Amino acid sequence: TIESCLNQTYKNFEIIVVNDGSTDKTGDIIDDYAKRDSRVKAVHIKNGGVSNARNTGLQKARQIYSFLRLGRFYRKRNVRNND
């Protein structure tokens, strides 16, 4: 999903990924993305549930629009054209 967003033709956006206490390699993966691309912001918090993770991400947002991906559901969407 991160790769799909980064490959958009529209480039003026930020991606905030909240690691909500994952015990796998999620934290390392999002840290790597953040190091490679300044549009990606990695946020690490203790496990507090989906609402806490969502609110933390929204608090970190610097732009007007927020795009949320909840759970494992993903619909391929072109951010620029909102297709």
Tab-separated table of N, CA, C and O in Angstrom:
chain	number	residue	atom	x	y	z
A	1	THR	N	0.817	-1.195	0.000
A	1	THR	CA	0.000	0.000	0.000
A	1	THR	C	0.857	1.255	0.000
A	1	THR	O	0.559	2.203	-0.695
A	2	ILE	N	1.935	1.262	0.776
A	2	ILE	CA	2.835	2.415	0.792
A	2	ILE	C	3.434	2.614	-0.594
A	2	ILE	O	3.469	3.741	-1.104
A	3	GLU	N	3.904	1.534	-1.213
A	3	GLU	CA	4.490	1.629	-2.552
A	3	GLU	C	3.486	2.213	-3.544
A	3	GLU	O	3.848	3.059	-4.357
A	4	SER	N	2.253	1.766	-3.478
A	4	SER	CA	1.227	2.257	-4.386
A	4	SER	C	1.043	3.768	-4.231
A	4	SER	O	0.946	4.495	-5.219
A	5	CYS	N	1.015	4.239	-3.009
A	5	CYS	CA	0.871	5.682	-2.765
A	5	CYS	C	2.080	6.455	-3.281
A	5	CYS	O	1.932	7.499	-3.913
A	6	LEU	N	3.264	5.940	-3.022
A	6	LEU	CA	4.482	6.630	-3.443
A	6	LEU	C	4.624	6.674	-4.957
A	6	LEU	O	5.274	7.575	-5.489
A	7	ASN	N	4.016	5.741	-5.656
A	7	ASN	CA	4.111	5.684	-7.113
A	7	ASN	C	3.062	6.515	-7.826
A	7	ASN	O	2.993	6.499	-9.050
A	8	GLN	N	2.251	7.258	-7.102
A	8	GLN	CA	1.253	8.130	-7.715
A	8	GLN	C	1.946	9.233	-8.513
A	8	GLN	O	3.061	9.641	-8.191
A	9	THR	N	1.291	9.743	-9.532
A	9	THR	CA	1.857	10.851	-10.289
A	9	THR	C	1.793	12.151	-9.486
A	9	THR	O	2.625	13.024	-9.656
A	10	TYR	N	0.788	12.267	-8.630
A	10	TYR	CA	0.679	13.422	-7.739
A	10	TYR	C	1.652	13.209	-6.585
A	10	TYR	O	1.663	12.149	-5.954
A	11	LYS	N	2.511	14.181	-6.304
A	11	LYS	CA	3.594	13.990	-5.339
A	11	LYS	C	3.464	14.809	-4.061
A	11	LYS	O	4.212	14.601	-3.118
A	12	ASN	N	2.515	15.741	-3.993
A	12	ASN	CA	2.411	16.632	-2.844
A	12	ASN	C	1.484	16.040	-1.784
A	12	ASN	O	0.334	16.445	-1.650
A	13	PHE	N	1.973	15.052	-1.041
A	13	PHE	CA	1.200	14.426	0.022
A	13	PHE	C	2.150	13.844	1.060
A	13	PHE	O	3.353	13.744	0.833
A	14	GLU	N	1.596	13.507	2.194
A	14	GLU	CA	2.373	12.819	3.217
A	14	GLU	C	1.654	11.523	3.583
A	14	GLU	O	0.434	11.426	3.476
A	15	ILE	N	2.434	10.555	3.973
A	15	ILE	CA	1.896	9.269	4.423
A	15	ILE	C	2.307	9.109	5.876
A	15	ILE	O	3.494	9.152	6.195
A	16	ILE	N	1.331	8.963	6.735
A	16	ILE	CA	1.613	8.754	8.150
A	16	ILE	C	1.247	7.313	8.469
A	16	ILE	O	0.095	6.916	8.326
A	17	VAL	N	2.249	6.544	8.876
A	17	VAL	CA	2.018	5.144	9.222
A	17	VAL	C	2.190	5.011	10.724
A	17	VAL	O	3.251	5.322	11.272
A	18	VAL	N	1.142	4.568	11.397
A	18	VAL	CA	1.172	4.417	12.845
A	18	VAL	C	1.372	2.940	13.174
A	18	VAL	O	0.546	2.101	12.823
A	19	ASN	N	2.484	2.642	13.823
A	19	ASN	CA	2.774	1.296	14.297
A	19	ASN	C	2.226	1.198	15.716
A	19	ASN	O	2.785	1.736	16.651
A	20	ASP	N	1.128	0.489	15.848
A	20	ASP	CA	0.403	0.390	17.113
A	20	ASP	C	0.881	-0.818	17.926
A	20	ASP	O	0.114	-1.704	18.262
A	21	GLY	N	2.174	-0.828	18.236
A	21	GLY	CA	2.724	-1.879	19.088
A	21	GLY	C	2.907	-3.219	18.410
A	21	GLY	O	2.882	-4.254	19.082
A	22	SER	N	3.103	-3.237	17.098
A	22	SER	CA	3.307	-4.502	16.391
A	22	SER	C	4.530	-5.225	16.931
A	22	SER	O	5.538	-4.606	17.280
A	23	THR	N	4.436	-6.544	16.982
A	23	THR	CA	5.561	-7.342	17.482
A	23	THR	C	6.326	-8.010	16.348
A	23	THR	O	7.273	-8.747	16.596
A	24	ASP	N	5.913	-7.753	15.102
A	24	ASP	CA	6.630	-8.303	13.958
A	24	ASP	C	7.620	-7.258	13.436
A	24	ASP	O	8.058	-6.397	14.182
A	25	LYS	N	7.939	-7.268	12.187
A	25	LYS	CA	8.928	-6.342	11.604
A	25	LYS	C	8.290	-5.060	11.054
A	25	LYS	O	8.947	-4.298	10.360
A	26	THR	N	7.033	-4.809	11.391
A	26	THR	CA	6.337	-3.631	10.875
A	26	THR	C	7.102	-2.347	11.173
A	26	THR	O	7.269	-1.494	10.300
A	27	GLY	N	7.554	-2.181	12.397
A	27	GLY	CA	8.284	-0.964	12.772
A	27	GLY	C	9.517	-0.745	11.928
A	27	GLY	O	9.790	0.372	11.467
A	28	ASP	N	10.278	-1.804	11.687
A	28	ASP	CA	11.485	-1.706	10.854
A	28	ASP	C	11.135	-1.345	9.419
A	28	ASP	O	11.818	-0.542	8.782
A	29	ILE	N	10.061	-1.943	8.918
A	29	ILE	CA	9.650	-1.687	7.531
A	29	ILE	C	9.248	-0.234	7.341
A	29	ILE	O	9.697	0.437	6.404
A	30	ILE	N	8.429	0.305	8.250
A	30	ILE	CA	8.000	1.695	8.068
A	30	ILE	C	9.137	2.668	8.345
A	30	ILE	O	9.209	3.725	7.723
A	31	ASP	N	10.053	2.323	9.243
A	31	ASP	CA	11.241	3.166	9.456
A	31	ASP	C	12.080	3.238	8.186
A	31	ASP	O	12.601	4.300	7.830
A	32	ASP	N	12.201	2.110	7.494
A	32	ASP	CA	12.960	2.077	6.244
A	32	ASP	C	12.315	2.971	5.187
A	32	ASP	O	12.999	3.733	4.507
A	33	TYR	N	10.990	2.894	5.059
A	33	TYR	CA	10.300	3.769	4.122
A	33	TYR	C	10.514	5.239	4.487
A	33	TYR	O	10.740	6.080	3.617
A	34	ALA	N	10.432	5.563	5.750
A	34	ALA	CA	10.595	6.954	6.196
A	34	ALA	C	12.005	7.468	5.900
A	34	ALA	O	12.180	8.645	5.584
A	35	LYS	N	12.997	6.606	6.004
A	35	LYS	CA	14.375	7.007	5.690
A	35	LYS	C	14.565	7.250	4.202
A	35	LYS	O	15.344	8.114	3.803
A	36	ARG	N	13.844	6.472	3.378
A	36	ARG	CA	14.002	6.570	1.924
A	36	ARG	C	13.186	7.682	1.286
A	36	ARG	O	13.529	8.170	0.208
A	37	ASP	N	12.082	8.094	1.936
A	37	ASP	CA	11.193	9.084	1.319
A	37	ASP	C	10.639	10.004	2.407
A	37	ASP	O	9.979	9.547	3.337
A	38	SER	N	10.900	11.293	2.266
A	38	SER	CA	10.511	12.263	3.300
A	38	SER	C	8.996	12.425	3.423
A	38	SER	O	8.517	13.002	4.397
A	39	ARG	N	8.237	11.919	2.463
A	39	ARG	CA	6.774	12.005	2.557
A	39	ARG	C	6.200	10.984	3.532
A	39	ARG	O	5.052	11.089	3.931
A	40	VAL	N	7.005	9.996	3.907
A	40	VAL	CA	6.544	8.946	4.821
A	40	VAL	C	6.972	9.299	6.240
A	40	VAL	O	8.148	9.568	6.501
A	41	LYS	N	6.016	9.321	7.138
A	41	LYS	CA	6.272	9.584	8.562
A	41	LYS	C	5.938	8.331	9.352
A	41	LYS	O	4.806	7.843	9.301
A	42	ALA	N	6.916	7.792	10.058
A	42	ALA	CA	6.711	6.612	10.898
A	42	ALA	C	6.432	7.069	12.326
A	42	ALA	O	7.188	7.843	12.899
A	43	VAL	N	5.340	6.580	12.883
A	43	VAL	CA	4.956	6.919	14.251
A	43	VAL	C	4.803	5.606	15.012
A	43	VAL	O	4.074	4.715	14.575
A	44	HIS	N	5.496	5.485	16.136
A	44	HIS	CA	5.440	4.274	16.947
A	44	HIS	C	4.773	4.590	18.283
A	44	HIS	O	5.194	5.512	18.978
A	45	ILE	N	3.733	3.824	18.610
A	45	ILE	CA	3.028	4.007	19.877
A	45	ILE	C	2.788	2.638	20.513
A	45	ILE	O	2.871	1.607	19.846
A	46	LYS	N	2.469	2.650	21.799
A	46	LYS	CA	2.071	1.417	22.466
A	46	LYS	C	0.707	1.004	21.952
A	46	LYS	O	-0.102	1.839	21.550
A	47	ASN	N	0.439	-0.286	21.995
A	47	ASN	CA	-0.834	-0.806	21.523
A	47	ASN	C	-1.973	-0.163	22.306
A	47	ASN	O	-2.098	-0.335	23.505
A	48	GLY	N	-2.791	0.603	21.587
A	48	GLY	CA	-3.910	1.290	22.225
A	48	GLY	C	-5.206	1.124	21.465
A	48	GLY	O	-6.195	1.764	21.768
A	49	GLY	N	-5.189	0.283	20.421
A	49	GLY	CA	-6.391	0.052	19.639
A	49	GLY	C	-6.459	0.925	18.398
A	49	GLY	O	-5.716	1.895	18.251
A	50	VAL	N	-7.368	0.547	17.508
A	50	VAL	CA	-7.473	1.214	16.215
A	50	VAL	C	-7.851	2.693	16.351
A	50	VAL	O	-7.345	3.539	15.621
A	51	SER	N	-8.736	3.024	17.272
A	51	SER	CA	-9.144	4.430	17.432
A	51	SER	C	-7.984	5.289	17.889
A	51	SER	O	-7.785	6.407	17.384
A	52	ASN	N	-7.202	4.803	18.822
A	52	ASN	CA	-6.041	5.543	19.294
A	52	ASN	C	-5.016	5.716	18.172
A	52	ASN	O	-4.455	6.807	18.001
A	53	ALA	N	-4.788	4.664	17.396
A	53	ALA	CA	-3.842	4.751	16.283
A	53	ALA	C	-4.320	5.768	15.247
A	53	ALA	O	-3.541	6.601	14.767
A	54	ARG	N	-5.599	5.724	14.909
A	54	ARG	CA	-6.168	6.669	13.938
A	54	ARG	C	-6.042	8.104	14.442
A	54	ARG	O	-5.617	9.001	13.717
A	55	ASN	N	-6.398	8.336	15.696
A	55	ASN	CA	-6.330	9.690	16.257
A	55	ASN	C	-4.893	10.193	16.317
A	55	ASN	O	-4.637	11.377	16.069
A	56	THR	N	-3.961	9.316	16.643
A	56	THR	CA	-2.550	9.704	16.664
A	56	THR	C	-2.099	10.134	15.276
A	56	THR	O	-1.432	11.159	15.115
A	57	GLY	N	-2.480	9.367	14.262
A	57	GLY	CA	-2.128	9.723	12.885
A	57	GLY	C	-2.726	11.050	12.466
A	57	GLY	O	-2.058	11.873	11.842
A	58	LEU	N	-3.970	11.282	12.813
A	58	LEU	CA	-4.609	12.556	12.464
A	58	LEU	C	-3.958	13.734	13.171
A	58	LEU	O	-3.836	14.823	12.609
A	59	GLN	N	-3.506	13.535	14.409
A	59	GLN	CA	-2.813	14.605	15.142
A	59	GLN	C	-1.490	14.962	14.491
A	59	GLN	O	-1.043	16.101	14.561
A	60	LYS	N	-0.851	13.990	13.848
A	60	LYS	CA	0.442	14.220	13.195
A	60	LYS	C	0.305	14.826	11.799
A	60	LYS	O	1.269	15.322	11.237
A	61	ALA	N	-0.894	14.779	11.237
A	61	ALA	CA	-1.104	15.244	9.867
A	61	ALA	C	-0.859	16.740	9.749
A	61	ALA	O	-1.286	17.523	10.583
A	62	ARG	N	-0.189	17.111	8.668
A	62	ARG	CA	0.090	18.525	8.401
A	62	ARG	C	-0.720	19.052	7.232
A	62	ARG	O	-0.716	20.231	6.959
A	63	GLN	N	-1.382	18.188	6.516
A	63	GLN	CA	-2.106	18.605	5.322
A	63	GLN	C	-3.615	18.603	5.568
A	63	GLN	O	-4.087	18.083	6.563
A	64	ILE	N	-4.339	19.153	4.645
A	64	ILE	CA	-5.770	19.339	4.786
A	64	ILE	C	-6.535	18.021	4.705
A	64	ILE	O	-7.437	17.775	5.472
A	65	TYR	N	-6.185	17.178	3.752
A	65	TYR	CA	-6.940	15.946	3.527
A	65	TYR	C	-6.251	14.760	4.170
A	65	TYR	O	-5.043	14.647	4.146
A	66	SER	N	-7.022	13.867	4.704
A	66	SER	CA	-6.503	12.643	5.302
A	66	SER	C	-7.131	11.447	4.607
A	66	SER	O	-8.336	11.408	4.388
A	67	PHE	N	-6.303	10.492	4.266
A	67	PHE	CA	-6.765	9.242	3.686
A	67	PHE	C	-6.443	8.150	4.682
A	67	PHE	O	-5.301	7.989	5.083
A	68	LEU	N	-7.433	7.412	5.095
A	68	LEU	CA	-7.240	6.384	6.105
A	68	LEU	C	-7.374	5.009	5.476
A	68	LEU	O	-8.255	4.767	4.669
A	69	ARG	N	-6.537	4.130	5.894
A	69	ARG	CA	-6.653	2.720	5.514
A	69	ARG	C	-6.857	1.954	6.801
A	69	ARG	O	-5.977	1.906	7.646
A	70	LEU	N	-8.006	1.364	6.955
A	70	LEU	CA	-8.325	0.645	8.175
A	70	LEU	C	-8.294	-0.851	7.922
A	70	LEU	O	-8.815	-1.322	6.923
A	71	GLY	N	-7.715	-1.569	8.826
A	71	GLY	CA	-7.681	-3.019	8.708
A	71	GLY	C	-6.898	-3.457	7.494
A	71	GLY	O	-5.939	-2.823	7.088
A	72	ARG	N	-7.344	-4.523	6.881
A	72	ARG	CA	-6.649	-5.067	5.724
A	72	ARG	C	-7.394	-4.792	4.415
A	72	ARG	O	-7.073	-5.350	3.394
A	73	PHE	N	-8.395	-3.939	4.469
A	73	PHE	CA	-9.150	-3.617	3.276
A	73	PHE	C	-8.434	-2.517	2.516
A	73	PHE	O	-8.014	-1.517	3.083
A	74	TYR	N	-8.304	-2.684	1.217
A	74	TYR	CA	-7.608	-1.697	0.402
A	74	TYR	C	-8.270	-1.642	-0.961
A	74	TYR	O	-8.485	-2.664	-1.595
A	75	ARG	N	-8.586	-0.460	-1.390
A	75	ARG	CA	-9.123	-0.255	-2.720
A	75	ARG	C	-8.140	0.609	-3.466
A	75	ARG	O	-7.831	1.724	-3.043
A	76	LYS	N	-7.612	0.100	-4.577
A	76	LYS	CA	-6.635	0.863	-5.349
A	76	LYS	C	-7.299	2.154	-5.825
A	76	LYS	O	-8.333	2.148	-6.451
A	77	ARG	N	-6.684	3.262	-5.488
A	77	ARG	CA	-7.282	4.551	-5.801
A	77	ARG	C	-6.189	5.525	-6.215
A	77	ARG	O	-5.143	5.595	-5.615
A	78	ASN	N	-6.449	6.267	-7.238
A	78	ASN	CA	-5.533	7.296	-7.670
A	78	ASN	C	-5.823	8.543	-6.827
A	78	ASN	O	-6.901	9.112	-6.914
A	79	VAL	N	-4.869	8.947	-6.013
A	79	VAL	CA	-5.082	10.055	-5.076
A	79	VAL	C	-5.397	11.349	-5.816
A	79	VAL	O	-6.293	12.082	-5.445
A	80	ARG	N	-4.691	11.618	-6.881
A	80	ARG	CA	-4.866	12.867	-7.599
A	80	ARG	C	-6.267	12.999	-8.207
A	80	ARG	O	-6.921	14.021	-8.089
A	81	ASN	N	-6.725	11.935	-8.847
A	81	ASN	CA	-8.015	11.995	-9.526
A	81	ASN	C	-9.160	11.461	-8.687
A	81	ASN	O	-10.307	11.533	-9.095
A	82	ASN	N	-8.823	10.883	-7.539
A	82	ASN	CA	-9.823	10.310	-6.623
A	82	ASN	C	-10.689	9.263	-7.338
A	82	ASN	O	-11.886	9.182	-7.147
A	83	ASP	N	-10.043	8.457	-8.201
A	83	ASP	CA	-10.745	7.411	-8.955
A	83	ASP	C	-11.070	6.224	-8.069
A	83	ASP	O	-10.322	5.792	-7.283
